CSV table of C-alpha atoms in Angstrom, one decimal:
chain,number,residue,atom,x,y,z
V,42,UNK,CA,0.0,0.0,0.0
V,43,UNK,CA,1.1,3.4,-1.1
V,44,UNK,CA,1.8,6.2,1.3
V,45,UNK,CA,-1.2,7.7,0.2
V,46,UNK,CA,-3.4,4.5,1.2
V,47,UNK,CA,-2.0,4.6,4.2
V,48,UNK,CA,-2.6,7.7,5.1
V,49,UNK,CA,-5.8,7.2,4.0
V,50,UNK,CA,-6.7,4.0,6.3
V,51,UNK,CA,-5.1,6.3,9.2
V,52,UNK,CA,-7.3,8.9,8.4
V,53,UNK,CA,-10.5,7.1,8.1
V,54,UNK,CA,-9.9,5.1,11.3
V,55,UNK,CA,-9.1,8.0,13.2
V,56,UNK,CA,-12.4,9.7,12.6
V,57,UNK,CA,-14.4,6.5,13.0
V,58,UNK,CA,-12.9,6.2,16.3
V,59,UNK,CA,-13.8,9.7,17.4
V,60,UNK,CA,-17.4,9.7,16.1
V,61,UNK,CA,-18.1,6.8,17.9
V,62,UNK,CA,-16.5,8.5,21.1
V,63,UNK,CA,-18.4,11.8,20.6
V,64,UNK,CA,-22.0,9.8,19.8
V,65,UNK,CA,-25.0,11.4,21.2
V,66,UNK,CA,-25.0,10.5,24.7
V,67,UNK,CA,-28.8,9.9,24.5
V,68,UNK,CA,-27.8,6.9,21.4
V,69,UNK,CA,-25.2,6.4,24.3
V,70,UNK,CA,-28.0,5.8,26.7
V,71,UNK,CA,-30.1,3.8,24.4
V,72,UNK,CA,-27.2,1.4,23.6
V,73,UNK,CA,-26.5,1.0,27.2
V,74,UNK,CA,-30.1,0.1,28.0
V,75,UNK,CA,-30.1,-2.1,24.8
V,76,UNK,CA,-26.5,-3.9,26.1
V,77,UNK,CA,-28.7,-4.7,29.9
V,78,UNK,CA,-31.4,-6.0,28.1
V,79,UNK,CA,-29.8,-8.2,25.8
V,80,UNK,CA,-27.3,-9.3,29.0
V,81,UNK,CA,-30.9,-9.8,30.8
V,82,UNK,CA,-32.4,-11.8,28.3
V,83,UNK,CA,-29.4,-14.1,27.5
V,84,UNK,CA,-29.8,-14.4,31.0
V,85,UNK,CA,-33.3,-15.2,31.6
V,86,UNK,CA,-33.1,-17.9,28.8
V,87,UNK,CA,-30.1,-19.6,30.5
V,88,UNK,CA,-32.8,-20.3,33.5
V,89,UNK,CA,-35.6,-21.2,31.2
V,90,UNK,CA,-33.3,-23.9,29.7
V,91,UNK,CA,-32.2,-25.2,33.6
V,92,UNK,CA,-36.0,-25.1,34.3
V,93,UNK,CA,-36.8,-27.4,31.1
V,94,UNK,CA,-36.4,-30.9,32.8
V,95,UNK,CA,-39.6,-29.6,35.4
V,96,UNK,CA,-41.6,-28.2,31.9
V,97,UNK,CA,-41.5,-31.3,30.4
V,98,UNK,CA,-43.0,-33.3,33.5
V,99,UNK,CA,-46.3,-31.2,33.3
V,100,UNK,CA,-46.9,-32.3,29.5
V,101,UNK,CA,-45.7,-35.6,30.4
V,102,UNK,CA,-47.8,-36.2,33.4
V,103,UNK,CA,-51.2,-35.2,31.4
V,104,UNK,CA,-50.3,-37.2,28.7
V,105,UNK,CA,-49.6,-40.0,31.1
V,106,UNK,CA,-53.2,-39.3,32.9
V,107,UNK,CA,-55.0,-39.5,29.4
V,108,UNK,CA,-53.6,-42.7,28.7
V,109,UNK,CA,-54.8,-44.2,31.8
V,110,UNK,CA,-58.0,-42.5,31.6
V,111,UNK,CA,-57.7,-44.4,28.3
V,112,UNK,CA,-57.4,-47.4,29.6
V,113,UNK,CA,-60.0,-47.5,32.2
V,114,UNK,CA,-62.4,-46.8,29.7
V,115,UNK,CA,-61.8,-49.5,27.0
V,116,UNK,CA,-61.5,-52.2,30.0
V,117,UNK,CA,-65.3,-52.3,30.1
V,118,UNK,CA,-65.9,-52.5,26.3
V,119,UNK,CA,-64.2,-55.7,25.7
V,120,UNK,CA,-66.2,-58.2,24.2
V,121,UNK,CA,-67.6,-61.0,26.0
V,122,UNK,CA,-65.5,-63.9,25.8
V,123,UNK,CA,-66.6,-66.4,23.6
V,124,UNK,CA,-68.2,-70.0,24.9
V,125,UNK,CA,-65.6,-73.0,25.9
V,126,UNK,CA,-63.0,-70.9,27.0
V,127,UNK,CA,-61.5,-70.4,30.7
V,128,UNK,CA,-64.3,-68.7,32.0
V,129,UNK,CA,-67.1,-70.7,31.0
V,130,UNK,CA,-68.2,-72.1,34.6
V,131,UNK,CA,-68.6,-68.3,35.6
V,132,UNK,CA,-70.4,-67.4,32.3
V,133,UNK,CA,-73.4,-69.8,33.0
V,134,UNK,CA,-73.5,-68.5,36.2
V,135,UNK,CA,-73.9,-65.0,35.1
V,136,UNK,CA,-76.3,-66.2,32.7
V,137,UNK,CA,-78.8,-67.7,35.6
V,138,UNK,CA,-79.5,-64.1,36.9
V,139,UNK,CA,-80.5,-62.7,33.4
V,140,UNK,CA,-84.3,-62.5,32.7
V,141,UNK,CA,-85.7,-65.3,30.4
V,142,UNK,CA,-85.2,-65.4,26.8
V,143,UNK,CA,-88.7,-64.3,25.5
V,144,UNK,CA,-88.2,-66.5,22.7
V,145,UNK,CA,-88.3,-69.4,24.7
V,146,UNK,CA,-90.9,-68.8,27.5
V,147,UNK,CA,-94.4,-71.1,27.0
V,148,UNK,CA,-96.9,-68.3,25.6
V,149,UNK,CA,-99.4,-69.0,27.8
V,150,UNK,CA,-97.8,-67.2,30.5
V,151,UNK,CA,-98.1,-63.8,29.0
V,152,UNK,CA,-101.7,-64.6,28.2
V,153,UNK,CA,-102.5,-65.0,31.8
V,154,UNK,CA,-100.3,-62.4,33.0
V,155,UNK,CA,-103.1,-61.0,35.5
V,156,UNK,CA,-104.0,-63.9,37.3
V,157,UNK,CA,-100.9,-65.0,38.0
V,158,UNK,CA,-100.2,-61.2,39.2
V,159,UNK,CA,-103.5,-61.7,41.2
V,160,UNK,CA,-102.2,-65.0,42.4
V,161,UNK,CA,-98.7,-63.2,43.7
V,162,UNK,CA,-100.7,-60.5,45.8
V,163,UNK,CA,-103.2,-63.2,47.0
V,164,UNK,CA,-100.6,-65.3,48.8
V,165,UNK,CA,-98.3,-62.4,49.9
V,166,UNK,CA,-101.6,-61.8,51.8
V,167,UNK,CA,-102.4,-64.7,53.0
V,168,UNK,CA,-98.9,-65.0,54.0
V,169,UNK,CA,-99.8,-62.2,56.0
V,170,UNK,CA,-102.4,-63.4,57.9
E,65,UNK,CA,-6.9,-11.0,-18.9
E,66,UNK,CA,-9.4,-12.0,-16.0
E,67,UNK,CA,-6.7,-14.2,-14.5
E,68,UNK,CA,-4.3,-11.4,-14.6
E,69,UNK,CA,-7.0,-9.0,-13.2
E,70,UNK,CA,-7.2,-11.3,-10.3
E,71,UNK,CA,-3.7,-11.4,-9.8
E,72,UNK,CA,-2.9,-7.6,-10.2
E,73,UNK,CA,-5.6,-7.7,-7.4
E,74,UNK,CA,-4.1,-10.2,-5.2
E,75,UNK,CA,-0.8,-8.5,-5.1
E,76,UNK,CA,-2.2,-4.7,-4.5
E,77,UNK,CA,-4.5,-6.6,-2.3
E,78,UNK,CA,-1.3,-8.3,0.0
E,79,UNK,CA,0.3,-4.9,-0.4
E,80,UNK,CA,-2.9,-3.2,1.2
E,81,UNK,CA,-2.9,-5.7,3.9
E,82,UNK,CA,0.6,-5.8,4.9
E,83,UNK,CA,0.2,-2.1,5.3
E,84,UNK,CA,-2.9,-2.4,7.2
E,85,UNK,CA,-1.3,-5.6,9.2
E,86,UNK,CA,1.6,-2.9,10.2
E,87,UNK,CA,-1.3,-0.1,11.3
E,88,UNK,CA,-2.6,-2.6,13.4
E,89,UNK,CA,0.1,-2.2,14.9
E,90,UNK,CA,0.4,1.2,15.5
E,91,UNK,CA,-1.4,2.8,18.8
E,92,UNK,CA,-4.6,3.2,18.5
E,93,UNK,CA,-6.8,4.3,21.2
E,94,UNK,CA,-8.7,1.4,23.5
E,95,UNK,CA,-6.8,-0.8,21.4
E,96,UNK,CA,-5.9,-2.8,24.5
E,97,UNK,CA,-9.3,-3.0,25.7
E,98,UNK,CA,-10.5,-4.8,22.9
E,99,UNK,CA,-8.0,-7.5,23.1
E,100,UNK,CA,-8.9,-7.9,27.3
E,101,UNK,CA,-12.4,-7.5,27.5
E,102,UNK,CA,-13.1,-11.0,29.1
E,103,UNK,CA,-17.2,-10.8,29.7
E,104,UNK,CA,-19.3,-10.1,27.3
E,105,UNK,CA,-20.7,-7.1,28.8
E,106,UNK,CA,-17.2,-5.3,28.9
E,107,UNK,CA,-16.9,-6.8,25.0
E,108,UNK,CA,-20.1,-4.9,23.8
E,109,UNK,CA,-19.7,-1.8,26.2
E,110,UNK,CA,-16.4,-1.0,23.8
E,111,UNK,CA,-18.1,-2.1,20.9
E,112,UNK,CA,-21.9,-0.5,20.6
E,113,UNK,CA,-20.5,2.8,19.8
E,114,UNK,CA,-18.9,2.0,17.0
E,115,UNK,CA,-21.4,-0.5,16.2
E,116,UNK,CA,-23.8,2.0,16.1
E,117,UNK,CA,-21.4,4.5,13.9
E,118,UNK,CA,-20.8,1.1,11.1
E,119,UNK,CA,-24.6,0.7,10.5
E,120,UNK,CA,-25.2,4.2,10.8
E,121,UNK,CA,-22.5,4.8,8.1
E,122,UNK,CA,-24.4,2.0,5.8
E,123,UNK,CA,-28.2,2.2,6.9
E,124,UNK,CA,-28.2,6.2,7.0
E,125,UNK,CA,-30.9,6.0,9.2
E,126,UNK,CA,-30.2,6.2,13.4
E,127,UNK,CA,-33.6,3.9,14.3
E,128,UNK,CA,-32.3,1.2,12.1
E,129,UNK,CA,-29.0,1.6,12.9
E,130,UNK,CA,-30.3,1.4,16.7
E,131,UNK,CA,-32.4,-1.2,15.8
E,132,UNK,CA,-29.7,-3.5,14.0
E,133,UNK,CA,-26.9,-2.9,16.7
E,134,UNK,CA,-29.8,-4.0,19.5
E,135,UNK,CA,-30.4,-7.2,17.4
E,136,UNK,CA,-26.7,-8.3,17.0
E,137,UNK,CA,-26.3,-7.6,20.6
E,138,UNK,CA,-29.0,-9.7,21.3
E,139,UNK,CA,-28.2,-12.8,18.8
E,140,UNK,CA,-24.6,-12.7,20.6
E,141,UNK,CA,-25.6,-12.9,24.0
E,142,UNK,CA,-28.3,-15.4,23.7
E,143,UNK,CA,-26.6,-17.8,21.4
E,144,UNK,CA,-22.7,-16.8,21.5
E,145,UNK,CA,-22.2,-16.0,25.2
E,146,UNK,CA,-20.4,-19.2,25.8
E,147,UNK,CA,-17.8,-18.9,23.0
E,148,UNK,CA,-14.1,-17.6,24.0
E,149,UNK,CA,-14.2,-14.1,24.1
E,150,UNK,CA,-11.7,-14.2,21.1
E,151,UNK,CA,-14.5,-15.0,18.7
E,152,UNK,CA,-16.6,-12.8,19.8
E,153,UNK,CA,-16.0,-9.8,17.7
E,154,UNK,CA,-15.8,-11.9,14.2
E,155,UNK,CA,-19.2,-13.2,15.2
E,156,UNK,CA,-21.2,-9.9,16.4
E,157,UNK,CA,-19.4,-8.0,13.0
E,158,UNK,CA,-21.3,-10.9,11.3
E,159,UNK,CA,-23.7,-11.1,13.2
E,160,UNK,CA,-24.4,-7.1,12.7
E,161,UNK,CA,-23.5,-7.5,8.7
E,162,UNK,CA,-26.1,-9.5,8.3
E,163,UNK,CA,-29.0,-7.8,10.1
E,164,UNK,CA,-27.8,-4.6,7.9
E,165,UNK,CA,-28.4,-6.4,4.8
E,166,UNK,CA,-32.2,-7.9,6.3
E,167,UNK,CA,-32.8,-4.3,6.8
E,168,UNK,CA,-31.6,-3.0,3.3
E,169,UNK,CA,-33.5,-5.4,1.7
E,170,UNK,CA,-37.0,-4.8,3.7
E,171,UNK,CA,-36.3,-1.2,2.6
E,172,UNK,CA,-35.6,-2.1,-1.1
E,173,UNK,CA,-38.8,-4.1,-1.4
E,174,UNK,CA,-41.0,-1.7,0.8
E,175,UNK,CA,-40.1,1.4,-1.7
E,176,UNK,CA,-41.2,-1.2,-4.4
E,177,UNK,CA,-44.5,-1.8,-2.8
E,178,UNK,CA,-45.0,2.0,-1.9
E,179,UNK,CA,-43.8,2.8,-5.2
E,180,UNK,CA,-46.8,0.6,-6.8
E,181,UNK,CA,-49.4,1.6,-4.5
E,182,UNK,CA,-48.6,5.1,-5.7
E,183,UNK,CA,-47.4,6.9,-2.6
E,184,UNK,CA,-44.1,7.6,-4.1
E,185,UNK,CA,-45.4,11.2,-5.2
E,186,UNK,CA,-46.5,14.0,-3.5
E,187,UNK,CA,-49.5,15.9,-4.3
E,188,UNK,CA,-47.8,17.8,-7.1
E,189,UNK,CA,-46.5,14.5,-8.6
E,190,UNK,CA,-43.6,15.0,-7.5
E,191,UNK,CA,-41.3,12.0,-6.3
E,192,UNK,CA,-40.8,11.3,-3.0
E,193,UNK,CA,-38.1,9.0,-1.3
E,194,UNK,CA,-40.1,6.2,-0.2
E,195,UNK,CA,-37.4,4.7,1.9
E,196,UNK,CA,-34.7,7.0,2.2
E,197,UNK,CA,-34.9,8.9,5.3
E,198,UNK,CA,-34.5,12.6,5.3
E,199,UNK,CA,-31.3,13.9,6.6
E,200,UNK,CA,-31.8,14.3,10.3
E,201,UNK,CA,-30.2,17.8,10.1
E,202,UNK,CA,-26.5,19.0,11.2
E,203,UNK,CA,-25.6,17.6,15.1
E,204,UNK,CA,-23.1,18.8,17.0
E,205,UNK,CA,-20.0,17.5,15.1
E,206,UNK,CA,-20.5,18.8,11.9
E,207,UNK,CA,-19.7,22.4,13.1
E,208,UNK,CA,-16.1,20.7,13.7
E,209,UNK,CA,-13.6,19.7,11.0
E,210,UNK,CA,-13.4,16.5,11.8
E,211,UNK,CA,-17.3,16.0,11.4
E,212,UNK,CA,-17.0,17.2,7.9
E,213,UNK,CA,-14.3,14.9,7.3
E,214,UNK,CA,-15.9,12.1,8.2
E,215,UNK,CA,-19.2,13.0,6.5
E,216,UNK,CA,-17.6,13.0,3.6
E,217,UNK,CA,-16.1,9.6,4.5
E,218,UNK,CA,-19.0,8.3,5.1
E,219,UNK,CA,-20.6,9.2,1.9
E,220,UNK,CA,-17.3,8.0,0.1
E,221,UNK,CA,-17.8,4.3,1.7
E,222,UNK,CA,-21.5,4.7,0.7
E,223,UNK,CA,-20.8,4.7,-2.4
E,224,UNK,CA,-18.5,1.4,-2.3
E,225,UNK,CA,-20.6,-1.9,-3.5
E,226,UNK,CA,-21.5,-3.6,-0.6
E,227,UNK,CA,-19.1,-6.0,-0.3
E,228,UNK,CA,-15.9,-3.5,-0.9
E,229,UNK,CA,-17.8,-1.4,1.9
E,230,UNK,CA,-17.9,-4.7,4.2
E,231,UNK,CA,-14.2,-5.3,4.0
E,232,UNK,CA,-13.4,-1.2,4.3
E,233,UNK,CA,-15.1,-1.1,7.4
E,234,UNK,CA,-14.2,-4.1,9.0
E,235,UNK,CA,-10.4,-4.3,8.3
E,236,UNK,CA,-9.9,-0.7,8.2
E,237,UNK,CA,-11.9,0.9,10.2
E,238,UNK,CA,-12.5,-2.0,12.9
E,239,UNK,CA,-9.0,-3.4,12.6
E,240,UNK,CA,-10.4,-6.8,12.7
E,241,UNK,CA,-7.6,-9.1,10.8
E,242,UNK,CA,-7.9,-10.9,7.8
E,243,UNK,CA,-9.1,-14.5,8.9
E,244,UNK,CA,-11.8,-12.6,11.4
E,245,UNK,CA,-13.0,-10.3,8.8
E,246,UNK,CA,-13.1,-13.2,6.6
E,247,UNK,CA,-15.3,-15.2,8.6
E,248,UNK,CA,-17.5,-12.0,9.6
E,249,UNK,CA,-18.4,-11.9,6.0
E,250,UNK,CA,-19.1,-15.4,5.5
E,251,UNK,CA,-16.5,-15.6,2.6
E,252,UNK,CA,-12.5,-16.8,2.0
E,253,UNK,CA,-9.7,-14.6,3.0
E,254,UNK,CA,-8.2,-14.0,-0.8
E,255,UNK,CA,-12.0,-12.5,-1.0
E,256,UNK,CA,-11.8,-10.1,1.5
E,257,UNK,CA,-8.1,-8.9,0.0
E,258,UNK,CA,-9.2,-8.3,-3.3
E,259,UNK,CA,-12.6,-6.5,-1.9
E,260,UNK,CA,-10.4,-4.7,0.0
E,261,UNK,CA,-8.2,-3.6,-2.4
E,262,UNK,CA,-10.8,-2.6,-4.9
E,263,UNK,CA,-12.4,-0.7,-1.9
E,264,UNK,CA,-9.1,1.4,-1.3
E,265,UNK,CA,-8.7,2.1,-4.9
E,266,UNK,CA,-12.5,3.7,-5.4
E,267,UNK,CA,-11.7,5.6,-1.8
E,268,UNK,CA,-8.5,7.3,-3.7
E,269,UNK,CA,-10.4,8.6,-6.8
E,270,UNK,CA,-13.4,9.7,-4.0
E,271,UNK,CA,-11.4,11.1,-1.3
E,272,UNK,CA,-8.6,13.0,-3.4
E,273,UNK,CA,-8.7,16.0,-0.9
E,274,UNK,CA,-7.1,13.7,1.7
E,275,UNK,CA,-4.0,13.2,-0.2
């Protein structure tokens, strides 16, 4: 570089140097609050990524209580387990308590449904005496 | 001829940077405290100043300037702060170059859209600058010599294309070295050398009053 040039890159350093020194001091004051807050936010991040591990656990833990919510629910809805297998014996028991098939019940009994009502509140009564 | 373009350019260009290697050298004010500053807050207490003067000098416009120094200051303390202090400038000169260039570009394409909606005139037809902010008026330091000397700088380096400008103002006027100023421009170091010394060779023909 050329005695010029380097006069040059004197020169021009020189006066960048002093216009930054002789900035406005209310830029000053802005750059200064502008520094804290950046220093403060850097900051405040740095805690929010410590605190992650105790963020995750709430998302976690509700995604863990849907799940068993989940499962309570479909327990119930499982089909009936088919005739022959294990629990058979307990089945037929179940099956003793249910009301009688319609299908299968003598007709005559629904055609005589009053007297036999009649005949229920006549012994209870008798019973009575 | 294009290869010996490139290599008249790589030779002015070493010749510029061992001259600008040896005013390194030379004493320059706070030149010390840039080398110790050890936390980050020290680093961009030194710095914002002539942060703020860099993307003044290129934005012409305080608010953005303020605006693109806060952001680089930001970026490097949230996602920089535990890097050695050493790479600290390279990255908020980066850092800074690139939110100038964001901001130049919104600019660019908001004078486009202004210019299409019609609001580029005023109500004589006349144009208006739809971007360019009006001169904020004289302050304090253009009543001194100095000021005008570095108005007129700052209009010279204006003038540079943008990546003669980037390499003026980080290896002259910031001092950073050639690898640093390399990486704050996101390009190789024979780059920045021939930049540079196309950058010096505009400022001669602009600033001929400095001779």
């Amino acid at each position: 570089m050329s005695a010029p040039d380097t006069h040059l890159a004197q020169r021009a350093r020189e006066l960048y140097g002093k216009a930054a020194e002789r900035l406005d001091p209310a830029v000053g004051a802005r750059l200064q609050a502008a520094r804290l807050h950046a220093l403060a936010a850097a900051h405040a991040g740095e805690r929010r990524h410590f605190g992650s591990g105790a963020r995750w656990l709430i998302p976690s833990g509700a995604c863990a209580a849907v799940v068993l919510a989940a499962v309570t629910l479909w327990q119930p809805m499982q089909p009936p387990m088919p005739a022959g297998t294990a629990g058979t014996a307990q089945g037929s028991d179940l099956d003793n308590e249910l009301p009688p098939d319609a299908a299968q019940t003598d007709p005559v009994l629904y055609q005589n449904l009053d007297f036999y009502g009649w005949l229920a509140s006549t012994d209870q009564t008798a019973g009575r005496h | 001829m294009e290869s010996k373009h490139d290599a008249d350019d790589d030779a002015d260009g070493n010749a510029v940077n061992v001259a600008v290697g040896a005013l390194d050298t030379a004493p320059i004010e706070a030149a010390d405290e840039r080398v110790s500053a050890t936390s980050l807050n020290a680093f961009l207490a030194q710095i914002e100043h002539r942060a703020f003067r860099l993307a003044e000098m290129q934005l012409r416009q305080r608010e953005d300037a303020m605006d693109a120094v806060q952001d680089a200051m930001l970026r490097l303390a949230q996602h920089y702060r535990d890097k050695p202090p050493e790479e600290w400038a390279p990255l908020f000169w980066g850092i800074l170059r690139r939110r100038i260039v964001d901001l130049q570009r919104r600019r660019k394409v908001r004078s486009i859209v202004v210019g299409w909606l019609g609001g580029g005139q005023d109500g004589n037809g006349d144009e208006l600058p739809a971007w360019d902010p009006v001169d904020q008026g004289p302050g304090p330091l253009d009543h001194l010599r100095d000021a005008q000397a570095y108005t007129a700088m700052s209009a010279a380096v204006r003038k540079l294309p943008q990546r003669q400008r980037e390499a003026f103002m980080f290896r002259i006027l910031e001092g950073l070295d050639v690898a640093d100023t390399a990486r704050a421009m996101s390009c190789s170091q024979g780059s920045v050398k021939t930049h540079l010394s196309r950058a010096m060779q505009h400022l001669r023909d602009q600033l001929e009053d400095w001779r």
